Each structure stands twice: as structure tokens, then as C-alpha cells.
Amino acid sequence: MALTWFKEKGVPLDKQVFTWKDLVQAPYRKLCDDAFTRVRVILMNGIESEALRFSHACARMNGPLQEPLARVRRVEQHQQTLVNWLNPPDQTPLETTIGFEQVAIEVTASLAEVEPDPYLAQTYRFGLLEDFDHLYRYSALMDRVDGKDANALIQGYTDIVPGRPTSREHRYPLDDLRRPYDRTRAEPLSKLNAMTLVAGEHQTHDYYMNVGPSFSDPVARQLYAEIASIEEQHVTQYESLVDPNETWLEKWLLHELNEVYNYWSCVESESNPRIKSLWERFLDYELGHLRFVAELFQSQEGRDVHELIPASLPEPIQYRSHRDFVRQVLRDEVMFSSVGTEYVTSPDQESDETRAYRAQMNADGSPTDTVAAGYVWMPGSEVVAMASAAGNPRKNGRDGR
Amino acid sequence: MKQPETARDQNLTGQAVAPNRAARMVEATEEFPPDAESSALDIAAVRVQYAQELPDGPATAGPPALGGTAPLLDKLGERLAFERAGTRLYEALLSKYDAYGSFEGGPSREDLVEMLGEEAAHFGLLREAIESLGGDPTELTPSANVQLTASHGVGQVLVDPATTLVQCLEAITMAELADNECWESLLGLAEMAGNSGLVSDCERALATEEEHLEKVRMWLAAAQGRPEVEGEGDVEEEEATDGTATRGRSRKRSPRQRKAATGER
């Protein structure tokens, strides 16, 4: 059912309150909740993280907006806390990382499938294959260093196979920039999709930069360093899709609309009733923010918000497996690369700058190649094959020796 | 407190929950094979390389700030850190008891309070021992650092509101096993150093830790409904007719425990 945002009252800003205990609620259950509950929690943490990041940048450039920004930002801070603290304590940073990559695959695929602008859709499919590869590399790390099966997190929704090899994803900075959409002509959905991906990828980058040094294994430390670099490329890529000519207030308004859209998408798909009620609460909060900023926008810019944002929201993000779509993109586009803002169909067409940059970065080897050398995911982990090779102690009485 | 079992309690992590999805994942590995040859051994090669290139070498015990015998102080520091952390583990166990209560054959609150006090007393004993050797009891020694890293997960399990008292007793068994092993090592080091006072302290502490381990094992046996076995070697490995061991339930006991069981000194 479509959401007509201006008909919804939401919760007024001054009624949006928390306590410290309220911020720290019982987490979702790693063993019993559906993988997409984790996916939603991770993405919404990213959406709120972007709300804070944008709000601070805006405040630094716009003195008159500092007071309203500060008021909304405090609530966003606490929303982010409550959401991020839903991640359970028995979920290790690497397990959460597997969740981050499932977000990047399934959410990007959902957006790519419905994106009306062909160039933006191409960009999403392009990024999708790179994050898809990251899931494979991190799964190999989890299996080969922690001795765990990543599918305990993935729950069979997402394939664990190589995508565009990460060692080939390294490109010269100017080959990561993209053409922005035109703010006056782009569909609202295109704007929302771009903002969602900027938020998700930025948070992924920051997460890897934070947890990377917590690993003991040198390959794990290297792996996070390499993949964090690609996430930075992805932020550069997705961020450049957003029209830089949007006014600050226009951007703020679109951010709030995107938060409404994202929480509503969570409400529409959540299987855990307790978590769903939190999504509903925050949808109401965001409707309050949207109304607050809409009034500010109309009073300061003298423009009707309805010129800018649609009365009804597009169809919600699809939190489900996009296996067939992803596989087809993999078959068709794995060899793609980019030169400047344009895509090319073969690595032969890449720029000299990208080749030189990649050769430099991979000069001592690529950790993503090292960690997954010859890796084929199998149910229960690679150790299943090792156990078979070791023989059955019941039969040979030798306990694998 | 425990919710009735519902569909929402189903464990979703295994293949059997969604066999079709699992089959499709395997199918994908056939269509999209690995892009690089070789094996997990490549990771080992990087580990070796980094170890060999460590600019400051491995983290072994250097000279303590206040002098004294480095290896002995390193190990005293290890036990001190572990007993201090152990005090906090038993506090967490008490919270678990208060939240969920005990079970038939399980610990009483007094049992846990007593064990907590004994962990704290061991910490105090070690502080004095380190000071008497001219060491600094506030120094985080390399062995202490490693043992705290190794046992980090035990604390994570104990303070998690979602774990049960029994699960926490299982986790604390790991700590008690380490404690027993390490007090015994420390005793050996004290004997080598010819420090009779420290030898006596270690013997008393080890006896207490042996009791802790026995109690925790007994509670876990009660929780699992299995008979607790008294004494070493009461359960021997059963020999099958072909002479191969088919069942190995015998618990390993330390040499000191064996001595205690046989009255040997």
C-alpha cells in the first residue's frame, strides 16, 4: 500500500524523546531472526549515519540553518543508536561484515531492478558485482580463519561465489566519478536510490575502517584494508551521481524523504514484530522531520515542496533474495570497467592511469586473492572436505592421524 | 520468563531450514568457480611472513619496570590479571543467578559469593607476592595480556543477558580449567625459584581452584542430568572387542589432583 506522506501526521519533533534505557533495547537474535532483519538494521544504521554526516556538513556551510539542524540531528543521533544497538553481542565484527555485504548485494539489486534512469541502473549493477565479490572474500576469511560457515548469517538467500574480482576493482580516482542526475528532470525514485546507496556504502566504509585493525590475522587486516579502499571508491561513485546543484535545503528535504521511504520499506517487510514496531515508531519520527523541514523549505526558499517530492512514495525496497537478477548481471557484466564517467565492456579498454594505479597497489599481491585462493563455498565450510580427506575415525580408529 | 516455543524460536542458521536455497547456492558454485588457484595455505604464508618481519619481535616478557625475575613476574602478573577478571566473572555469574535462579543440583547464591571472594583473595595474594619480589602489580605483563585476550569470550558470554546460568557455567569451566593449569605451572616456577612462601601460597590457591572446578563440573552434570563421577579414573576408556578405544569419558586430572586423590605428596 502506497504511503502518502503529507497525509500522515507523524510525531512532532518536540515529542520525539528517548531515555538511555530506551536506546539500548534487546537485540535481534542471531540464530532465530531472518537474515533480512539484520540487513534492515545494518542499512538503517547507515541511513541514520548519513543523516548525521549530512547535517554536520550542512551546518558548517549554513549559519542560519544551524539551530533547526541541531534539533533534528539530536533525534537522528538517538535513532541511529537505537538501531545500531539492535546488533547482538554474539555477532562478531566479521559476522556483521557478512551482513554488510548482504545489504550491499540485496539492497543494491532491489534498487537496480527498479531504477528508471538507465545510466544510474548501470552504475548500480556495476557496484553490485563488486560488493558481491566482497561477500565471497569475507566468507573465505570467515571459513579459513575463524572456521565458520558464512551461510549461518546469509541463510541461503545470497550466493557466495566470486564476482568482479576485487583485485581488479582498483581504479584511478577519476575513473570512479560518475555523471550526476539532473535535479530538475530526475525521477524522485532516482534521487532516493542514489541517497540510499551513498548512505549504505559510506557506513560500510567507516565500519571496515573501524573494525579492520581489531583482527589479529595479518591477512584479515590486509583484507579489510583492501576492501575498505573499494568502499571509498563506491562512496566516490555513488556520491557523484547526486546533482551538486541541489540547494542545501533541497538536499536536507530529500534526506528526510529518503529516511521516511527507508523506514516505511522496513515496516512493509519486517518479520520480527518487536523490531517492526520500532520501524513504525521511527517512520512516525521521520514524518515529523519531513514536515518540519518542508515548512522550513517553503518559508526559506518560497517553493512548494510538492514541486520537489512526490505525494506518494514509490514502491518499497524489496528485502528478498535477488539471486536470479544478480546471476544474470554477473554473466553479462563481470568484465565491465569504467573510464572516466563511462562504462566499458572489457578491461582492455581501461585507462592507463587505472592500470598503473592497480599495478602499484597490487605490487605485493592482493589480499582478496590470497584469502580466497581456490575457495569454493560448501555447506558447513571447507573443513567438510578436509574431514573427508582425513578419513572416518570410526572406521579407521586413527582419529585423523 | 522463558517464552513458549514458537515458530519465531526456530534456528534459521542451518541448511535444513531452507534446503532449496542451499541447493541453489551449491549450484552457483558450479557455474561461478574460483578465479584464483591455490588454497588456504596462502594465508599461512602471509602469517609466517608477518611474523618473521615483526619490527620488535614477538611479545615476550621483557625486563619488568621495577626489576625482579622476568619469567616468574610475567606469570605472576598473568595469574593476577586472570584472578582479577575472575572476580568480575563471578559477579556476572551472580547477576545471572539473580536473573534466572538456579536449578536442582545447581549452585546456591552463597556458593557463588564464596567463590567470588576466593578469586578476589587470590588477586590480593598475587599483589603481595609480586611486590615482595620487587615487581609492579599494576604492570600488564605479556602473559597477562595474552591470557586476557584468549579468555575474552568467557566474559562476553557471562555478561550477555541472553545467556542462561548453565551456559555461563559452561563458559566459566574454561576459566577454571585455565586457572587450575596455570596455578600448577606457577607452583612449578615457585619451586624452581626456591621461594617456599610462594610455593605454599600456590598450593593453597591451587587446592581452592580444584574445588572450584569440581563444583562447576558437578553443577553442569546436574544440569545435564548425568551422574557426576567421583575420583580419577572411575570411568575408564572402554575397550571394544577388537581392542580399540570406543569411549573416552575419563576426565583428565592434573598431576597434583592425582596426588591428592591418592594421598601422595
XYZ file of C-alpha atoms in Angstrom:
666
model
C 0.000 0.000 0.000
C 1.430 3.379 -1.032
C 2.350 5.918 1.609
C 1.071 9.461 1.034
C 3.453 11.300 3.253
C 1.666 14.633 3.665
C -1.492 12.914 4.864
C 0.449 11.293 7.700
C 0.826 13.381 10.829
C 3.830 11.603 12.197
C 5.238 12.605 15.585
C 6.114 16.298 16.051
C 9.792 16.965 16.680
C 9.322 18.071 20.288
C 7.513 14.818 21.120
C 10.385 12.644 19.918
C 12.006 11.587 23.179
C 14.250 8.817 24.473
C 15.832 7.516 27.659
C 19.186 5.796 27.837
C 17.433 2.530 28.563
C 15.130 3.074 25.606
C 18.195 3.479 23.369
C 19.538 0.089 24.405
C 16.851 -2.467 23.616
C 17.053 -6.223 23.311
C 18.932 -7.024 20.084
C 17.578 -9.212 17.306
C 18.518 -12.884 17.660
C 21.397 -14.054 15.526
C 20.183 -17.640 15.415
C 16.440 -17.154 15.072
C 15.750 -13.901 13.216
C 15.546 -13.816 9.458
C 18.719 -12.610 7.715
C 16.792 -9.654 6.308
C 16.154 -8.319 9.820
C 19.934 -7.971 10.153
C 20.059 -6.463 6.641
C 17.478 -3.834 7.578
C 19.198 -2.967 10.858
C 22.533 -2.523 9.114
C 21.129 -0.393 6.316
C 19.069 1.804 8.654
C 22.152 2.419 10.782
C 23.767 3.625 7.564
C 20.797 5.823 6.702
C 20.919 7.481 10.133
C 24.689 7.780 9.973
C 24.290 9.664 6.680
C 21.646 11.896 8.285
C 24.209 12.983 10.874
C 27.019 13.312 8.329
C 24.914 15.492 6.037
C 23.566 17.541 8.927
C 27.045 18.424 10.163
C 28.304 19.300 6.682
C 25.243 21.474 6.136
C 25.675 23.211 9.490
C 29.272 24.078 8.643
C 28.181 25.853 5.460
C 24.895 27.417 6.593
C 24.830 29.531 9.727
C 21.075 30.251 9.654
C 20.266 26.535 9.475
C 22.383 25.552 12.455
C 19.570 25.723 15.015
C 16.987 23.618 13.165
C 19.721 21.216 12.082
C 20.884 20.782 15.667
C 17.365 19.971 16.848
C 16.722 17.306 14.237
C 20.267 15.948 14.432
C 19.981 15.124 18.126
C 16.987 12.909 17.413
C 18.770 11.266 14.450
C 21.721 10.547 16.753
C 19.483 8.661 19.121
C 17.627 6.907 16.343
C 20.943 5.675 14.987
C 21.977 4.499 18.422
C 18.791 2.551 19.000
C 19.002 0.959 15.557
C 22.703 0.100 15.640
C 22.435 -1.302 19.166
C 19.957 -3.873 17.809
C 23.009 -5.785 16.548
C 23.538 -8.593 19.054
C 26.668 -9.031 21.193
C 27.231 -12.593 19.997
C 27.696 -11.320 16.441
C 31.382 -10.771 15.795
C 32.663 -7.896 13.636
C 33.314 -10.378 10.826
C 29.790 -11.751 11.116
C 28.428 -8.224 10.989
C 30.635 -7.665 7.942
C 28.931 -10.579 6.196
C 25.677 -8.772 6.968
C 27.035 -5.532 5.491
C 27.831 -7.280 2.211
C 24.434 -8.954 2.080
C 22.967 -5.458 2.441
C 25.157 -4.197 -0.385
C 24.064 -7.039 -2.668
C 20.363 -7.410 -1.971
C 19.543 -3.723 -1.481
C 21.586 -2.609 -4.496
C 19.933 -5.313 -6.597
C 16.488 -4.178 -5.457
C 17.297 -0.588 -6.405
C 18.953 -1.537 -9.701
C 15.910 -3.526 -10.776
C 13.521 -0.586 -10.436
C 15.820 2.344 -11.248
C 14.177 4.268 -14.129
C 17.375 6.013 -15.347
C 19.452 3.563 -17.455
C 22.784 5.187 -16.549
C 22.034 5.072 -12.829
C 20.816 1.482 -13.135
C 24.047 0.588 -14.929
C 26.004 2.188 -12.107
C 24.133 0.145 -9.510
C 24.708 -3.093 -11.399
C 28.363 -2.166 -11.732
C 28.774 -1.587 -7.983
C 26.670 -4.637 -7.184
C 29.148 -7.049 -8.793
C 31.968 -5.574 -6.754
C 30.210 -5.920 -3.403
C 29.097 -9.365 -4.490
C 32.757 -10.320 -4.729
C 33.429 -8.896 -1.270
C 30.906 -11.313 0.246
C 32.850 -14.199 -1.307
C 36.198 -12.888 0.019
C 34.906 -12.269 3.549
C 33.200 -15.678 3.558
C 36.547 -17.266 2.672
C 38.153 -15.335 5.513
C 35.460 -16.480 7.937
C 35.830 -20.097 6.883
C 39.612 -20.170 6.680
C 40.491 -18.094 9.737
C 37.522 -18.462 12.110
C 36.409 -21.887 10.936
C 32.797 -20.765 10.458
C 30.269 -21.038 7.653
C 29.116 -17.597 6.456
C 25.812 -19.116 5.436
C 24.755 -19.222 9.086
C 24.347 -15.455 8.566
C 23.342 -15.391 4.890
C 20.681 -18.107 5.359
C 20.853 -19.218 1.744
C 19.422 -16.011 0.274
C 22.623 -14.852 -1.443
C 25.158 -16.821 -3.468
C 28.741 -16.989 -2.173
C 30.803 -17.068 -5.372
C 33.320 -14.712 -6.992
C 32.025 -11.532 -8.592
C 34.212 -8.988 -10.330
C 37.494 -9.885 -8.632
C 38.292 -7.268 -6.024
C 41.915 -7.182 -7.171
C 40.542 -5.840 -10.464
C 38.243 -3.263 -8.867
C 41.043 -0.810 -8.064
C 40.780 2.176 -10.374
C 42.273 5.615 -10.759
C 40.172 8.146 -8.787
C 38.868 9.932 -11.869
C 37.590 6.621 -13.257
C 35.277 6.322 -10.245
C 33.444 9.593 -10.819
C 30.033 9.425 -12.469
C 27.661 11.840 -14.204
C 25.110 13.313 -11.785
C 21.378 13.104 -12.366
C 19.686 16.385 -13.293
C 17.790 17.677 -10.264
C 15.117 19.244 -12.485
C 14.397 16.131 -14.523
C 15.311 13.100 -12.427
C 12.540 10.910 -11.061
C 12.143 11.132 -7.275
C 12.922 7.416 -7.063
C 16.291 8.025 -8.743
C 17.182 10.597 -6.104
C 16.130 8.269 -3.281
C 18.056 5.335 -4.710
C 21.251 7.343 -5.026
C 20.977 8.651 -1.468
C 20.300 5.179 -0.073
C 23.412 3.795 -1.723
C 25.616 6.703 -0.647
C 24.430 6.122 2.926
C 24.939 2.365 2.834
C 28.365 2.483 1.244
C 29.642 5.298 3.419
C 28.672 3.425 6.555
C 30.266 0.253 5.179
C 33.490 2.123 4.518
C 33.500 3.590 8.028
C 32.735 0.234 9.614
C 35.593 -1.522 7.840
C 37.944 1.303 8.737
C 36.968 0.898 12.396
C 36.982 -2.873 12.783
C 39.839 -3.715 10.392
C 42.590 -3.183 12.977
C 40.782 -5.338 15.562
C 41.774 -8.536 13.725
C 44.898 -10.497 14.678
C 45.406 -12.320 11.420
C 47.554 -10.276 9.019
C 45.539 -11.405 6.005
C 42.350 -10.256 7.733
C 43.924 -6.875 8.444
C 45.034 -6.649 4.814
C 41.657 -7.784 3.534
C 39.789 -5.042 5.399
C 42.347 -2.514 4.157
C 41.818 -3.562 0.551
C 38.031 -3.768 0.658
C 37.733 -0.506 2.625
C 39.562 1.146 -0.268
C 36.925 -0.157 -2.678
C 34.164 1.079 -0.393
C 35.772 4.506 -0.583
C 35.656 4.178 -4.391
C 31.992 3.280 -4.118
C 31.231 6.316 -1.979
C 33.014 8.448 -4.580
C 30.997 6.742 -7.302
C 27.539 6.969 -5.758
C 28.055 10.418 -4.267
C 28.902 11.831 -7.698
C 25.526 10.664 -9.012
C 23.759 13.242 -6.852
C 23.247 16.624 -8.537
C 25.633 19.040 -6.793
C 23.371 21.943 -7.808
C 20.629 20.981 -5.380
C 20.321 23.648 -2.711
C 21.260 22.749 0.844
C 17.643 22.831 1.957
C 16.638 20.765 -1.037
C 19.216 18.161 -0.060
C 18.017 18.194 3.526
C 14.428 17.745 2.447
C 15.399 14.837 0.190
C 17.354 13.238 3.022
C 14.294 13.342 5.252
C 12.118 11.972 2.465
C 14.608 9.153 1.985
C 14.532 8.326 5.681
C 10.736 8.156 5.537
C 10.978 5.931 2.460
C 13.520 3.623 4.050
C 11.708 3.206 7.371
C 8.490 2.611 5.511
C 10.232 -0.069 3.403
C 11.333 -1.715 6.664
C 7.825 -1.571 8.118
C 6.450 -3.209 4.981
C 8.823 -6.174 5.150
C 9.836 -6.790 8.776
C 9.145 -10.285 10.111
C 10.050 -9.622 13.754
C 7.028 -7.903 15.353
C 9.081 -6.146 18.039
C 11.551 -4.737 15.523
C 8.684 -3.807 13.233
C 7.170 -1.647 15.960
C 10.489 0.225 16.168
C 10.440 0.818 12.410
C 6.875 2.145 12.769
C 7.914 4.453 15.590
C 10.808 5.850 13.583
C 8.703 6.171 10.455
C 6.477 8.459 12.507
C 9.519 10.371 13.746
C 10.795 10.822 10.200
C 7.406 12.002 9.024
C 7.734 14.629 11.753
C 11.186 15.579 10.456
C 9.936 15.742 6.881
C 7.073 18.015 7.870
C 9.457 20.203 9.907
C 11.928 20.581 7.033
C 9.162 21.011 4.460
C 7.896 24.045 6.341
C 11.421 25.408 6.583
C 11.948 24.800 2.872
C 8.725 26.551 1.894
C 9.387 29.537 4.142
C 13.038 29.990 3.197
C 13.032 29.088 -0.475
C 9.473 30.169 -1.262
C 8.927 26.961 -3.215
C 6.196 24.395 -2.852
C 7.643 21.071 -1.641
C 5.255 19.249 -3.925
C 7.264 20.515 -6.883
C 10.186 18.607 -5.490
C 8.881 15.483 -3.850
C 6.013 13.203 -4.791
C 2.795 12.960 -2.800
C 3.082 9.190 -2.647
C 6.232 7.201 -2.122
C 7.489 4.737 -4.747
C 7.165 1.009 -4.130
C 9.199 -0.033 -1.082
C 12.683 -1.564 -1.233
C 12.375 -5.317 -1.745
C 14.025 -7.181 1.122
C 14.282 -10.570 -0.537
C 16.751 -12.702 -2.467
C 17.656 -11.285 -5.896
C 19.624 -14.377 -6.857
C 18.484 -14.696 -10.472
C 18.945 -10.994 -11.205
C 22.424 -10.982 -9.672
C 23.496 -14.090 -11.556
C 22.371 -12.600 -14.858
C 24.286 -9.379 -14.180
C 27.294 -11.498 -13.302
C 27.054 -13.394 -16.578
C 26.603 -10.235 -18.637
C 28.730 -7.585 -16.956
C 31.504 -9.091 -14.863
C 34.136 -7.868 -17.327
C 32.890 -4.261 -17.295
C 35.036 -1.402 -16.083
C 34.872 2.369 -16.266
C 36.877 5.099 -17.931
C 36.057 8.494 -16.549
C 32.285 8.587 -16.121
C 31.574 5.990 -18.813
C 31.408 2.216 -18.675
C 33.447 -0.058 -20.912
C 32.784 -3.716 -21.544
C 36.318 -5.050 -21.214
C 39.415 -4.456 -19.090
C 41.270 -3.937 -22.400
C 39.588 -0.558 -22.642
C 40.656 0.711 -19.228
C 42.708 3.889 -18.825
C 46.462 3.816 -18.469
C 46.042 5.625 -15.147
C 43.842 2.838 -13.764
C 46.264 0.162 -14.952
C 49.195 1.943 -13.336
C 47.319 2.567 -10.093
C 46.155 -1.062 -9.878
C 49.615 -2.427 -10.656
C 51.067 -0.252 -7.909
C 48.504 -1.283 -5.271
C 48.721 -4.994 -6.157
C 52.526 -4.987 -6.407
C 52.907 -7.023 -3.190
C 49.898 -9.202 -4.019
C 46.183 -8.750 -3.450
C 44.826 -9.887 -0.052
C 41.441 -10.632 -1.613
C 43.167 -13.093 -3.983
C 45.217 -14.587 -1.152
C 42.315 -15.174 1.214
C 40.103 -16.850 -1.373
C 42.702 -18.700 -3.429
C 40.854 -21.737 -4.806
C 37.959 -21.169 -2.398
C 34.675 -22.876 -3.183
C 31.930 -22.328 -0.623
C 30.300 -25.558 0.562
C 27.632 -26.199 3.202
C 29.298 -26.445 6.606
C 32.608 -24.917 5.437
C 35.691 -26.058 3.559
C 36.623 -28.163 6.599
C 33.962 -30.650 5.491
C 36.245 -31.585 2.595
C 39.255 -31.700 4.915
C 37.354 -34.050 7.215
C 36.526 -36.325 4.296
C 40.166 -36.384 3.292
C 41.166 -37.164 6.875
C 39.005 -40.267 6.899
C 36.400 -41.546 9.338
C 37.857 -42.316 12.795
C 35.003 -44.721 13.478
C 36.207 -46.810 10.564
C 39.961 -46.443 10.761
C 40.270 -45.917 14.519
C 43.036 -43.428 13.945
C 41.380 -40.066 14.746
C 42.552 -38.494 11.513
C 46.210 -39.187 12.170
C 10.482 -15.986 31.907
C 11.145 -18.362 29.022
C 8.750 -17.779 26.179
C 6.876 -20.790 24.892
C 8.469 -22.298 21.836
C 7.065 -20.775 18.678
C 7.991 -20.559 15.020
C 9.995 -17.486 15.965
C 12.250 -19.665 18.120
C 13.290 -21.794 15.172
C 17.003 -21.766 14.495
C 17.447 -20.390 10.972
C 21.200 -20.844 10.571
C 21.330 -24.348 9.085
C 20.777 -25.692 5.595
C 17.847 -27.885 6.606
C 15.608 -24.855 7.209
C 15.641 -23.974 3.525
C 17.075 -26.877 1.511
C 16.067 -25.296 -1.802
C 18.067 -22.168 -1.076
C 21.064 -24.265 -0.052
C 20.840 -26.296 -3.252
C 20.821 -23.111 -5.311
C 23.921 -21.867 -3.507
C 25.763 -25.060 -4.370
C 24.510 -24.740 -7.961
C 26.068 -21.240 -8.103
C 29.479 -22.553 -7.076
C 29.381 -24.855 -10.092
C 28.586 -22.067 -12.566
C 30.943 -19.500 -10.994
C 34.167 -21.252 -9.952
C 37.041 -19.597 -8.063
C 39.009 -17.047 -10.056
C 42.355 -17.910 -8.460
C 44.079 -21.217 -7.907
C 45.852 -22.421 -4.766
C 44.450 -22.932 -1.259
C 44.117 -21.716 2.307
C 47.852 -22.262 2.668
C 48.361 -18.857 1.027
C 47.026 -17.311 4.247
C 49.562 -19.266 6.277
C 52.372 -17.926 4.121
C 51.353 -14.342 4.907
C 51.171 -15.146 8.633
C 54.687 -16.536 8.520
C 55.971 -13.556 6.564
C 54.478 -11.035 9.003
C 55.774 -12.975 11.995
C 59.272 -13.025 10.556
C 59.174 -9.342 9.701
C 57.842 -8.089 13.068
C 59.930 -4.985 13.733
C 60.076 -5.567 17.514
C 59.913 -9.350 17.528
C 57.266 -11.385 19.360
C 55.604 -10.094 22.550
C 57.638 -11.944 25.175
C 58.418 -10.787 28.693
C 60.965 -8.021 28.716
C 62.558 -6.694 31.866
C 59.902 -5.558 34.381
C 59.907 -1.854 35.225
C 60.848 -2.459 38.866
C 63.283 -5.310 38.397
C 62.805 -8.844 39.726
C 62.776 -12.158 37.862
C 61.141 -11.553 34.488
C 59.619 -15.003 33.726
C 58.236 -15.502 37.237
C 56.848 -11.960 37.415
C 55.338 -12.366 33.967
C 53.446 -15.452 35.140
C 52.507 -13.917 38.488
C 51.143 -10.969 36.506
C 49.197 -13.393 34.342
C 47.504 -15.029 37.334
C 46.870 -11.660 38.946
C 45.124 -10.368 35.833
C 43.137 -13.591 35.480
C 42.038 -13.693 39.124
C 41.033 -10.032 38.985
C 38.985 -10.745 35.834
C 37.712 -13.929 37.506
C 36.301 -11.832 40.342
C 34.276 -9.910 37.769
C 33.226 -13.170 36.098
C 31.719 -14.403 39.347
C 29.954 -11.073 39.831
C 28.444 -11.589 36.385
C 27.511 -15.153 37.354
C 25.741 -13.813 40.423
C 23.713 -11.467 38.193
C 22.799 -14.465 36.096
C 21.723 -16.341 39.221
C 19.640 -13.361 40.333
C 18.014 -13.073 36.908
C 17.225 -16.728 36.240
C 17.616 -18.553 39.563
C 19.362 -21.898 39.948
C 18.307 -25.451 39.165
C 18.200 -28.744 41.038
C 21.747 -29.672 41.949
C 22.948 -26.252 40.799
C 24.809 -23.571 42.737
C 23.329 -21.619 45.605
C 23.896 -17.885 45.769
C 26.188 -18.490 48.737
C 28.307 -20.871 46.669
C 28.881 -18.186 44.075
C 29.556 -15.465 46.629
C 32.120 -17.697 48.287
C 33.881 -18.423 45.007
C 33.859 -14.749 44.130
C 35.547 -13.974 47.439
C 38.157 -16.632 46.808
C 39.002 -15.199 43.398
C 39.404 -11.763 44.985
C 41.591 -13.239 47.747
C 43.832 -14.851 45.134
C 44.180 -11.477 43.447
C 45.264 -9.963 46.756
C 47.697 -12.790 47.374
C 49.294 -12.232 43.987
C 49.600 -8.483 44.528
C 51.593 -9.136 47.673
C 53.694 -11.833 46.005
C 54.650 -9.526 43.136
C 55.506 -6.672 45.496
C 57.600 -8.984 47.666
C 59.652 -9.855 44.598
C 60.170 -6.178 43.792
C 57.706 -6.180 40.907
C 54.893 -3.796 39.994
C 51.462 -5.456 40.403
C 49.852 -2.820 38.159
C 52.007 -3.783 35.183
C 50.159 -5.619 32.410
C 52.625 -8.381 31.608
C 52.813 -10.085 28.177
C 51.399 -13.365 29.541
C 48.585 -11.485 31.263
C 47.774 -9.709 28.037
C 47.676 -12.952 26.057
C 45.549 -14.781 28.619
C 43.037 -11.953 28.834
C 42.808 -11.904 25.037
C 42.335 -15.672 24.972
C 39.618 -15.620 27.642
C 37.790 -12.528 26.377
C 34.887 -14.603 25.084
C 34.175 -16.065 28.535
C 33.336 -12.628 29.873
C 31.269 -11.832 26.779
C 29.134 -14.908 27.435
C 28.703 -14.167 31.143
C 27.518 -10.569 30.848
C 25.169 -11.197 27.935
C 21.595 -11.006 29.295
C 20.533 -13.623 26.741
C 22.696 -16.447 28.100
C 21.456 -18.871 30.757
C 23.076 -19.783 34.068
C 24.015 -23.198 32.679
C 25.579 -21.700 29.558
C 27.566 -19.390 31.812
C 28.731 -22.270 33.984
C 29.950 -23.970 30.818
C 31.854 -20.824 29.890
C 33.341 -20.445 33.346
C 34.552 -24.033 33.195
C 37.020 -22.821 30.582
C 38.263 -20.192 33.005
C 38.507 -22.670 35.874
C 40.390 -25.185 33.726
C 42.857 -22.482 32.735
C 43.138 -21.412 36.359
C 43.977 -24.931 37.513
C 46.524 -25.425 34.777
C 48.191 -22.093 35.365
C 48.333 -22.267 39.172
C 50.066 -25.577 38.746
C 52.601 -24.020 36.364
C 53.117 -21.149 38.749
C 53.712 -23.576 41.573
C 56.405 -25.239 39.491
C 58.043 -21.893 38.784
C 57.939 -21.002 42.501
C 59.566 -24.343 43.319
C 62.263 -23.694 40.710
C 62.871 -20.269 42.223
C 63.188 -21.838 45.671
C 60.576 -19.456 47.054
C 58.973 -21.567 49.800
C 56.465 -18.871 50.796
C 55.189 -18.587 47.270
C 55.092 -22.383 46.947
C 52.771 -22.582 49.963
C 50.581 -19.792 48.595
C 50.327 -21.527 45.234
C 49.457 -24.865 46.822
C 46.617 -23.317 48.810
C 45.319 -21.395 45.799
C 45.521 -24.483 43.595
C 43.552 -26.512 46.124
C 40.829 -23.863 46.102
C 40.773 -23.717 42.311
C 40.489 -27.511 42.178
C 37.433 -27.208 44.373
C 36.014 -24.573 42.046
C 36.459 -26.843 39.069
C 34.886 -29.793 40.864
C 31.892 -27.716 41.892
C 31.318 -26.324 38.420
C 31.607 -29.815 36.931
C 29.153 -31.141 39.469
C 26.621 -28.385 38.717
C 26.933 -28.966 34.996
C 26.463 -32.708 35.467
C 23.307 -31.977 37.452
C 22.071 -29.547 34.787
C 22.576 -32.150 32.091
C 21.073 -34.934 34.172
C 24.169 -37.112 34.019
C 25.847 -38.699 37.021
C 28.895 -36.841 38.293
C 31.839 -39.166 38.519
C 33.865 -39.080 41.698
C 37.583 -39.612 41.621
C 40.085 -40.047 38.894
C 39.840 -42.979 36.564
C 36.464 -44.233 37.777
C 35.412 -44.146 34.175
C 37.974 -45.848 32.068
C 38.021 -45.943 28.342
C 36.012 -48.922 27.326
C 37.814 -51.373 25.173
C 35.957 -52.805 22.273
C 36.366 -56.432 21.471
C 38.824 -55.520 18.743
C 40.936 -53.668 21.279
C 40.223 -50.114 20.016
C 39.010 -47.423 22.410
C 35.365 -46.691 21.757
C 34.501 -44.311 24.539
C 36.730 -41.836 26.262
C 34.818 -40.210 29.083
C 37.636 -40.160 31.597
C 38.402 -36.637 32.762
C 41.950 -35.559 32.743
C 43.280 -34.641 36.148
C 46.355 -32.685 36.861
C 49.315 -34.454 38.485
C 48.542 -32.564 41.682
C 44.898 -33.676 41.594
C 46.037 -37.242 41.095
C 48.420 -36.911 44.030
C 45.601 -35.515 46.146
C 43.311 -38.369 45.145
C 45.862 -40.984 46.119
C 47.111 -39.197 49.227
C 50.527 -38.886 47.634
C 52.635 -35.792 48.399
